[in-house]
Coordinates of C-alpha atoms in Angstrom, one line a residue:
Chain T
M647 CA -29.5 16.2 -0.4
D648 CA -33.3 15.9 -0.8
I649 CA -35.1 12.8 0.4
S650 CA -36.0 11.4 -3.1
T651 CA -32.3 11.6 -4.2
A652 CA -31.2 9.9 -0.9
Q653 CA -33.8 7.2 -1.4
A654 CA -32.6 6.6 -4.9
L655 CA -29.0 6.4 -3.8
V656 CA -29.7 3.9 -1.0
L657 CA -31.9 1.8 -3.3
G658 CA -29.1 1.8 -6.0
L659 CA -26.5 0.9 -3.4
G660 CA -28.7 -1.9 -2.1
L661 CA -29.3 -3.4 -5.6
Y662 CA -25.6 -3.2 -6.4
T663 CA -24.6 -4.9 -3.2
G664 CA -27.4 -7.6 -3.6
L665 CA -26.2 -8.4 -7.1
G666 CA -22.6 -8.3 -5.8
V667 CA -23.4 -11.0 -3.1
L668 CA -25.1 -13.2 -5.8
V669 CA -22.0 -13.0 -8.0
A670 CA -19.3 -13.0 -5.2
L671 CA -20.4 -16.1 -3.3
P672 CA -20.0 -18.5 -6.2
F673 CA -17.0 -16.6 -7.4
V674 CA -15.1 -17.1 -4.1
L675 CA -16.2 -20.7 -3.9
R676 CA -15.4 -21.7 -7.5
G677 CA -14.5 -18.9 -9.8
A678 CA -11.4 -17.5 -8.0
G679 CA -9.6 -20.8 -8.6
R680 CA -10.4 -20.7 -12.3
V681 CA -9.3 -17.1 -12.6
D682 CA -6.1 -17.5 -10.6
P683 CA -4.5 -21.0 -10.1
G684 CA -3.0 -19.7 -6.8
A685 CA -6.5 -19.6 -5.4
E686 CA -7.5 -23.1 -6.5
R687 CA -6.7 -24.9 -3.3
A688 CA -6.8 -21.9 -1.0
P689 CA -8.3 -22.3 2.5
W690 CA -11.8 -21.0 3.4
S691 CA -10.2 -18.2 5.4
F692 CA -8.7 -16.8 2.2
R693 CA -12.1 -17.1 0.4
L694 CA -13.8 -15.2 3.3
L695 CA -11.1 -12.5 3.1
I696 CA -11.6 -11.8 -0.6
L697 CA -15.5 -11.9 -0.4
P698 CA -15.9 -8.2 0.4
G699 CA -13.7 -7.2 -2.5
A700 CA -15.6 -9.5 -4.8
V701 CA -18.9 -8.0 -3.7
A702 CA -17.6 -4.5 -4.3
L703 CA -16.0 -5.3 -7.7
W704 CA -18.5 -7.8 -8.9
P705 CA -18.8 -6.6 -12.5
L706 CA -15.1 -7.0 -12.8
V707 CA -14.8 -10.4 -11.2
A708 CA -17.8 -11.6 -13.3
R709 CA -15.8 -10.5 -16.4
W710 CA -12.7 -12.3 -15.2
W711 CA -14.7 -15.5 -14.5
L712 CA -16.4 -15.4 -18.0
R713 CA -13.1 -14.9 -19.7
A714 CA -11.5 -17.8 -17.8
R715 CA -14.4 -20.0 -18.7
R716 CA -14.1 -19.1 -22.4
R717 CA -10.4 -19.9 -22.2
E718 CA -11.1 -23.3 -20.7
G719 CA -13.7 -24.1 -23.4
P720 CA -16.9 -26.0 -22.9
Chain S
M1473 CA 4.5 -14.5 -2.7
S1474 CA 1.8 -15.5 -5.0
H1475 CA 2.0 -19.3 -4.9
G1476 CA -1.1 -20.8 -3.2
Y1477 CA -2.8 -18.0 -1.4
K1478 CA -3.4 -18.0 2.3
A1479 CA -5.6 -15.6 4.3
V1480 CA -2.5 -14.2 6.0
G1481 CA 1.0 -15.5 5.8
W1482 CA 1.7 -15.4 9.5
N1483 CA 5.2 -15.3 10.8
R1484 CA 6.8 -14.1 14.0
Q1485 CA 7.2 -10.5 12.8
K1486 CA 3.6 -10.2 11.7
R1487 CA 2.3 -11.5 15.0
L1488 CA 4.5 -9.1 16.9
Y1489 CA 3.5 -6.2 14.6
D1490 CA -0.2 -7.0 15.1
G1491 CA 0.2 -7.5 18.8
V1492 CA 1.8 -4.1 19.2
L1493 CA -0.9 -2.6 17.0
A1494 CA -3.8 -4.2 18.9
A1495 CA -2.3 -3.2 22.3
G1496 CA -1.7 0.4 21.1
V1497 CA -5.3 0.7 19.7
A1498 CA -6.8 -0.8 22.9
T1499 CA -4.8 1.5 25.1
Y1500 CA -5.8 4.6 23.1
L1501 CA -9.5 3.7 23.1
L1502 CA -9.5 3.1 26.9
L1503 CA -7.5 6.2 27.8
F1504 CA -9.5 8.5 25.4
C1505 CA -13.0 7.2 26.4
G1506 CA -12.1 7.1 30.1
G1507 CA -10.5 10.5 30.1
M1508 CA -13.5 12.1 28.3
L1509 CA -16.0 10.6 30.7
L1510 CA -14.0 11.6 33.7
T1511 CA -13.3 15.2 32.7
R1512 CA -16.6 16.2 31.0
D1513 CA -19.8 16.2 33.0
T1514 CA -21.9 16.5 29.9
A1515 CA -20.2 13.6 28.0
T1516 CA -22.3 10.4 27.4
L1517 CA -20.8 7.0 26.8
E1518 CA -22.2 7.1 23.2
T1519 CA -20.6 10.4 22.4
A1520 CA -17.3 9.4 24.0
L1521 CA -17.2 6.1 22.0
I1522 CA -18.0 7.9 18.7
R1523 CA -15.2 10.4 19.2
D1524 CA -12.9 7.8 20.6
L1525 CA -13.2 5.5 17.5
G1526 CA -13.1 8.5 15.1
T1527 CA -10.0 10.1 16.5
C1528 CA -8.2 6.7 16.8
A1529 CA -9.0 6.0 13.1
L1530 CA -7.7 9.4 12.0
L1531 CA -4.6 9.0 14.1
L1532 CA -3.9 5.6 12.6
L1533 CA -4.5 7.0 9.1
H1534 CA -1.7 9.5 9.8
V1535 CA 0.6 6.7 10.8
V1536 CA -0.3 4.8 7.6
L1537 CA 0.5 7.8 5.5
V1538 CA 3.8 8.8 7.2
V1539 CA 5.3 5.3 7.4
G1540 CA 6.2 5.3 3.6
P1541 CA 8.1 8.6 3.5
L1542 CA 9.7 7.9 7.0
A1543 CA 11.1 4.6 5.7
R1544 CA 12.6 6.3 2.7
L1545 CA 14.2 9.0 4.8
D1546 CA 15.5 6.6 7.5
R1547 CA 15.9 2.8 7.1
R1548 CA 15.2 2.3 10.8
F1549 CA 11.5 2.9 10.0
L1550 CA 11.3 0.0 7.5
P1551 CA 9.9 -2.5 10.0
L1552 CA 6.8 -0.3 10.3
L1553 CA 6.2 -0.6 6.6
Y1554 CA 6.4 -4.4 6.7
N1555 CA 2.7 -5.0 7.6
R1556 CA 1.2 -1.6 6.7
R1557 CA -1.9 -3.3 5.2
H1558 CA -3.0 -4.4 8.6
L1559 CA -2.7 -0.8 9.8
G1560 CA -4.9 0.2 6.9
V1561 CA -7.5 -2.5 7.5
T1562 CA -7.5 -1.6 11.3
T1563 CA -8.1 2.1 10.3
F1564 CA -11.1 1.1 8.2
L1565 CA -12.6 -1.1 10.9
L1566 CA -12.2 1.7 13.4
G1567 CA -13.8 4.2 11.0
L1568 CA -16.6 1.7 10.3
A1569 CA -17.3 1.4 14.1
H1570 CA -17.3 5.2 14.4
G1571 CA -19.7 5.6 11.5
T1572 CA -22.0 2.8 12.7
F1573 CA -22.2 4.2 16.3
A1574 CA -22.9 7.7 14.9
L1575 CA -25.6 6.3 12.5
V1576 CA -27.4 4.5 15.4
Q1577 CA -27.0 7.4 17.8
Y1578 CA -28.2 10.2 15.5
H1579 CA -30.4 8.5 12.8
A1580 CA -32.0 5.4 14.2
G1581 CA -34.8 7.1 16.1
G1582 CA -36.6 8.7 13.2
N1583 CA -39.3 7.4 10.8
R1584 CA -37.0 7.3 7.8
P1585 CA -34.5 4.5 7.0
W1586 CA -31.2 5.2 8.7
L1587 CA -29.1 5.7 5.6
V1588 CA -31.8 7.9 4.0
S1589 CA -31.9 9.9 7.1
L1590 CA -28.1 10.3 7.2
L1591 CA -28.0 11.4 3.5
S1592 CA -30.9 13.8 3.7
A1593 CA -30.7 15.2 7.3
N1594 CA -28.7 18.3 6.3
P1595 CA -29.6 19.7 2.9
R1596 CA -27.2 22.7 3.1
L1597 CA -24.9 21.5 0.3
G1598 CA -24.3 25.1 -0.8
S1599 CA -23.1 26.3 2.6
F1600 CA -19.4 26.0 3.6
S1601 CA -19.5 26.2 7.4
Q1602 CA -22.7 24.2 7.6
F1603 CA -21.9 21.7 4.9
P1604 CA -23.2 18.2 5.6
F1605 CA -19.8 16.9 6.9
E1606 CA -21.3 13.4 7.4
L1607 CA -21.3 12.9 3.6
L1608 CA -17.5 13.5 3.5
G1609 CA -17.0 10.9 6.2
V1610 CA -19.2 8.4 4.3
L1611 CA -17.2 9.0 1.1
A1612 CA -13.9 8.5 2.9
L1613 CA -15.2 5.3 4.6
L1614 CA -16.2 3.9 1.1
I1615 CA -12.7 4.6 -0.2
L1616 CA -11.1 3.0 2.9
F1617 CA -13.5 0.0 2.5
L1618 CA -12.4 -0.5 -1.1
M1619 CA -8.8 -0.4 -0.1
A1620 CA -9.2 -2.8 2.8
A1621 CA -11.3 -5.2 0.7
T1622 CA -8.6 -5.3 -2.0
S1623 CA -5.6 -5.3 0.2
H1624 CA -4.9 -9.1 -0.3
D1625 CA -2.3 -10.2 -2.8
F1626 CA -5.0 -11.9 -4.8
W1627 CA -6.3 -8.5 -5.9
L1628 CA -2.8 -7.1 -6.5
A1629 CA -2.1 -10.1 -8.8
N1630 CA -5.4 -10.0 -10.7
L1631 CA -6.0 -6.2 -11.0
G1632 CA -2.3 -5.8 -12.0
A1633 CA 0.2 -3.6 -10.1
P1634 CA -0.5 -0.3 -11.9
V1635 CA -4.3 -0.5 -11.3
W1636 CA -4.0 -1.7 -7.8
K1637 CA -1.5 1.0 -6.9
A1638 CA -3.7 3.7 -8.5
L1639 CA -6.7 2.4 -6.5
H1640 CA -4.7 2.5 -3.3
M1641 CA -3.4 6.0 -4.0
A1642 CA -7.0 7.0 -3.3
V1643 CA -6.0 7.0 0.4
Y1644 CA -4.9 10.6 -0.1
L1645 CA -8.4 11.5 -1.3
A1646 CA -9.8 9.7 1.7
Y1647 CA -7.4 11.6 4.0
A1648 CA -8.4 15.0 2.5
L1649 CA -12.1 14.1 2.9
L1650 CA -11.5 13.1 6.6
I1651 CA -9.7 16.3 7.3
A1652 CA -12.6 18.3 5.9
H1653 CA -15.1 16.0 7.8
V1654 CA -13.4 16.9 11.1
A1655 CA -12.9 20.6 10.3
L1656 CA -16.5 21.1 9.2
G1657 CA -17.9 18.7 11.8
V1658 CA -16.6 18.4 15.3
L1659 CA -14.4 21.5 15.1
Q1660 CA -17.5 23.6 14.5
A1661 CA -18.7 22.6 18.0
E1662 CA -15.3 22.1 19.8
T1663 CA -13.6 25.5 19.2
H1664 CA -10.6 25.0 21.5
P1665 CA -7.6 26.1 19.4
A1666 CA -5.5 23.1 20.5
L1667 CA -7.8 20.8 18.5
A1668 CA -7.6 22.8 15.3
G1669 CA -3.8 23.1 15.9
A1670 CA -3.5 19.3 16.2
L1671 CA -5.4 18.8 12.9
V1672 CA -3.2 21.3 11.2
A1673 CA 0.0 19.8 12.7
G1674 CA -1.0 16.3 11.6
A1675 CA -1.8 17.4 8.0
S1676 CA 1.5 19.5 7.9
T1677 CA 3.5 16.4 9.0
V1678 CA 2.0 14.2 6.4
V1679 CA 2.5 16.8 3.6
G1680 CA 6.0 17.8 4.8
L1681 CA 7.3 14.3 5.1
H1682 CA 6.1 13.4 1.6
L1683 CA 7.7 16.6 0.1
L1684 CA 11.0 15.9 1.9
A1685 CA 11.1 12.2 0.9
G1686 CA 10.2 13.2 -2.7
W1687 CA 12.9 15.9 -2.8
R1688 CA 15.5 13.4 -1.4
E1689 CA 14.5 10.8 -4.0
R1690 CA 14.6 13.3 -6.8
A1691 CA 18.1 14.4 -5.9
G1692 CA 19.2 10.8 -6.3
D1693 CA 17.5 10.6 -9.7
R1694 CA 20.2 12.4 -11.6
P1695 CA 21.0 10.2 -14.6
A1696 CA 24.3 8.3 -14.7
E1697 CA 25.7 10.7 -17.4
A1698 CA 25.0 13.8 -15.3
R1699 CA 26.5 12.3 -12.1
L1700 CA 29.7 11.3 -13.8
P1701 CA 30.4 13.9 -16.5
S1702 CA 33.8 12.5 -17.3
S1703 CA 32.2 9.3 -18.5
S1704 CA 29.2 10.7 -20.4
E1705 CA 30.5 9.2 -23.6
A1706 CA 28.6 6.1 -24.3
D1707 CA 30.8 3.0 -24.2
G1708 CA 29.2 0.5 -26.6
G1709 CA 25.9 1.7 -25.3
F1710 CA 27.0 1.1 -21.7
L1711 CA 27.0 3.9 -19.1
E1712 CA 29.3 4.2 -16.2
V1713 CA 27.1 4.4 -13.1
C1714 CA 29.5 4.2 -10.1
R1715 CA 32.7 2.8 -8.7
L1716 CA 32.7 -0.8 -7.5
G1717 CA 33.8 0.3 -4.0
E1718 CA 30.7 2.4 -3.7
I1719 CA 28.5 -0.7 -3.6
P1720 CA 28.7 -2.5 -0.2
E1721 CA 28.8 -6.3 -0.3
K1722 CA 25.4 -8.0 -0.6
R1723 CA 23.8 -4.6 -1.1
A1724 CA 23.0 -2.3 -4.0
R1725 CA 23.5 1.2 -5.4
I1726 CA 20.4 2.7 -7.0
V1727 CA 21.2 4.5 -10.2
T1728 CA 19.1 6.1 -13.0
V1729 CA 19.7 4.9 -16.5
G1730 CA 17.5 5.5 -19.5
G1731 CA 15.1 7.3 -17.2
E1732 CA 14.5 4.2 -15.0
R1733 CA 15.8 3.4 -11.5
V1734 CA 18.1 0.4 -11.6
A1735 CA 19.5 -1.5 -8.6
V1736 CA 23.1 -2.6 -9.1
F1737 CA 23.9 -5.4 -6.6
R1738 CA 27.3 -6.6 -5.6
Y1739 CA 27.6 -10.1 -4.1
D1740 CA 30.1 -13.0 -3.9
G1741 CA 32.5 -11.3 -6.3
K1742 CA 29.8 -10.6 -8.9
V1743 CA 27.7 -7.6 -10.0
S1744 CA 24.2 -7.8 -11.4
A1745 CA 21.5 -5.1 -12.2
V1746 CA 17.8 -5.4 -12.0
S1747 CA 14.9 -2.9 -12.1
N1748 CA 14.5 -1.2 -8.7
V1749 CA 10.8 -1.8 -8.7
C1750 CA 9.5 -4.8 -6.8
R1751 CA 6.6 -6.6 -8.6
H1752 CA 4.7 -6.9 -5.3
Q1753 CA 4.0 -3.3 -4.2
N1754 CA 6.6 -1.3 -6.2
G1755 CA 9.0 -1.5 -3.2
P1756 CA 12.6 -0.3 -3.7
L1757 CA 14.6 -3.4 -4.3
G1758 CA 17.9 -1.5 -4.2
E1759 CA 17.2 -0.7 -0.6
G1760 CA 17.1 -4.4 0.2
R1761 CA 19.9 -6.9 0.6
I1762 CA 21.0 -10.2 -0.8
V1763 CA 19.7 -12.9 1.5
G1764 CA 20.3 -16.6 0.8
G1765 CA 21.5 -15.7 -2.7
C1766 CA 18.4 -13.7 -3.5
I1767 CA 17.7 -10.0 -3.7
T1768 CA 15.2 -9.4 -0.9
C1769 CA 12.7 -6.5 -1.0
P1770 CA 12.9 -4.4 2.2
W1771 CA 9.1 -3.9 2.3
H1772 CA 7.6 -7.4 2.3
G1773 CA 10.5 -9.8 1.7
Y1774 CA 9.7 -10.7 -1.9
Q1775 CA 12.8 -12.4 -3.4
Y1776 CA 14.5 -12.4 -6.9
L1777 CA 17.6 -14.1 -8.2
P1778 CA 20.1 -11.4 -9.2
E1779 CA 21.1 -13.0 -12.5
T1780 CA 17.6 -13.6 -13.8
G1781 CA 15.3 -11.2 -12.0
S1782 CA 13.0 -14.2 -11.3
S1783 CA 11.6 -15.3 -8.0
P1784 CA 13.0 -18.7 -7.0
P1785 CA 10.5 -21.6 -7.8
P1786 CA 7.7 -22.1 -7.1
F1787 CA 7.1 -18.4 -7.1
A1788 CA 6.5 -16.6 -10.4
E1789 CA 7.3 -12.9 -10.0
K1790 CA 9.9 -11.4 -12.4
V1791 CA 11.5 -8.0 -12.8
P1792 CA 13.4 -6.6 -15.8
T1793 CA 17.2 -7.2 -15.9
Y1794 CA 20.1 -5.1 -17.3
R1795 CA 23.5 -6.0 -18.7
V1796 CA 26.5 -5.1 -16.5
R1797 CA 30.2 -4.7 -17.3
L1798 CA 33.2 -4.0 -15.1
E1799 CA 36.2 -2.1 -16.3
G1800 CA 38.7 -2.0 -13.5
D1801 CA 36.6 -0.6 -10.7
R1802 CA 34.2 1.2 -13.0
V1803 CA 30.7 -0.3 -13.1
L1804 CA 28.9 0.1 -16.4
V1805 CA 25.2 -0.7 -17.1
H1806 CA 23.5 -0.9 -20.5
P1807 CA 20.4 1.3 -20.4
F1808 CA 18.2 -1.3 -22.3
A1809 CA 15.8 -3.0 -19.9
H1810 CA 15.5 -6.7 -20.9
P1811 CA 12.1 -8.3 -20.4
P1812 CA 11.3 -9.5 -16.8
G1813 CA 13.1 -12.7 -16.0
T1814 CA 15.7 -12.5 -18.8
R1815 CA 19.0 -14.1 -17.6
Q1816 CA 22.1 -11.8 -17.7
E1817 CA 25.5 -13.0 -17.0
P1818 CA 26.8 -11.2 -13.9
A1819 CA 30.0 -9.2 -14.2
C1820 CA 32.8 -10.8 -12.2
S1821 CA 34.8 -8.5 -10.1
D1822 CA 38.6 -8.6 -9.3
M1823 CA 38.7 -9.4 -5.6
A1824 CA 42.1 -7.7 -5.2
T1825 CA 40.5 -4.4 -6.4
L1826 CA 37.6 -4.9 -4.1
A1827 CA 39.9 -5.4 -1.1
T1828 CA 41.4 -2.0 -1.5
A1829 CA 38.1 -0.2 -2.2
P1830 CA 37.0 2.3 0.4
P1831 CA 33.8 1.6 2.3
A1832 CA 30.7 3.4 1.0
S1833 CA 27.1 3.9 2.0
I1834 CA 24.0 3.0 0.0
E1835 CA 22.4 5.7 -2.0
S1836 CA 18.7 5.7 -1.5

């Protein structure tokens, strides 16, 4: 792989992960409980455990969260 | 079960399982690293650690992959399946440590960022023997990360069982990538035939056990009509699936009706039928037992009431149910699967008939 492709890949991965952290942190603190009632009163250790998955799948968890908010209404 | 998540639902078995796992990994790491440093004059601590962690991860991945088919072939291996997700997460952590050490050792000293150096150090993508094997390892590690990160039941419940299962089937792709990573990497430098032999033996064991378990399962998938030709005639839509005496008390016989595997349970003078597929991780409910009045999955202990296919409150899992009828000692099941959680009256058996029935083993 040439250097410019490698640089673009690393930059892309960094951006994706950065955005993922921005979405995942509030999601594990508040959003997870709205998406799944089982997570509403879950301990911090559970929230920590689902954080890496939320970072990796942030577009999906953002969609779940938006859908849950629409369901609940304003 | 999915009511009020915890990080880990610890119990005695899980503590024991993880204790044995941690002790096994620690022993392997110490023995391998110590052995390599003692027997090779040229070995450095860094190289020994990188190979130590990598081989341990690969070995553990073999265990992760063979536990499933082994448990299907012999019930004595079921306890290994109980906490397989911790095996998987440990495999990822060992692989991550291997990759991090290798990244620091081989790419931290240059003037390019480490990851850019890793991805661009070997541009021979068109070569087979000199292919940049590191990329294969990185891809495998990304897959193992995704699996470890989504191993909690929260992800299973919210992604849905089919998507979650499909995602976790990627472990086979990760395994293939790792075999290629080792074959095109360390085996190009270490040419002792025993190492290549061990890699081939490991891969053959994984493939062979999967084929054997699949073949055994397929043999049990003959539809009820084919297994009992004398009763192939539909009886009000019901199909004869077995004799009552063939189902041990508080256990099930797994049969195939309407193309689906159905677990027919016998308990307390009653017979009920539910889907054989557990809602949790598609475990084989029919290989479980009735414990405390509930069908209990042999994989992770998820429970369902036999009459309704619903988990006892406050849990919410449900499996499809089937109508059952008894005619003498003939067990008949209607092939229509009712929606998950639909109550079906159990068929009541004649205890006198049961008393004279010969003992039978479970079909798996």
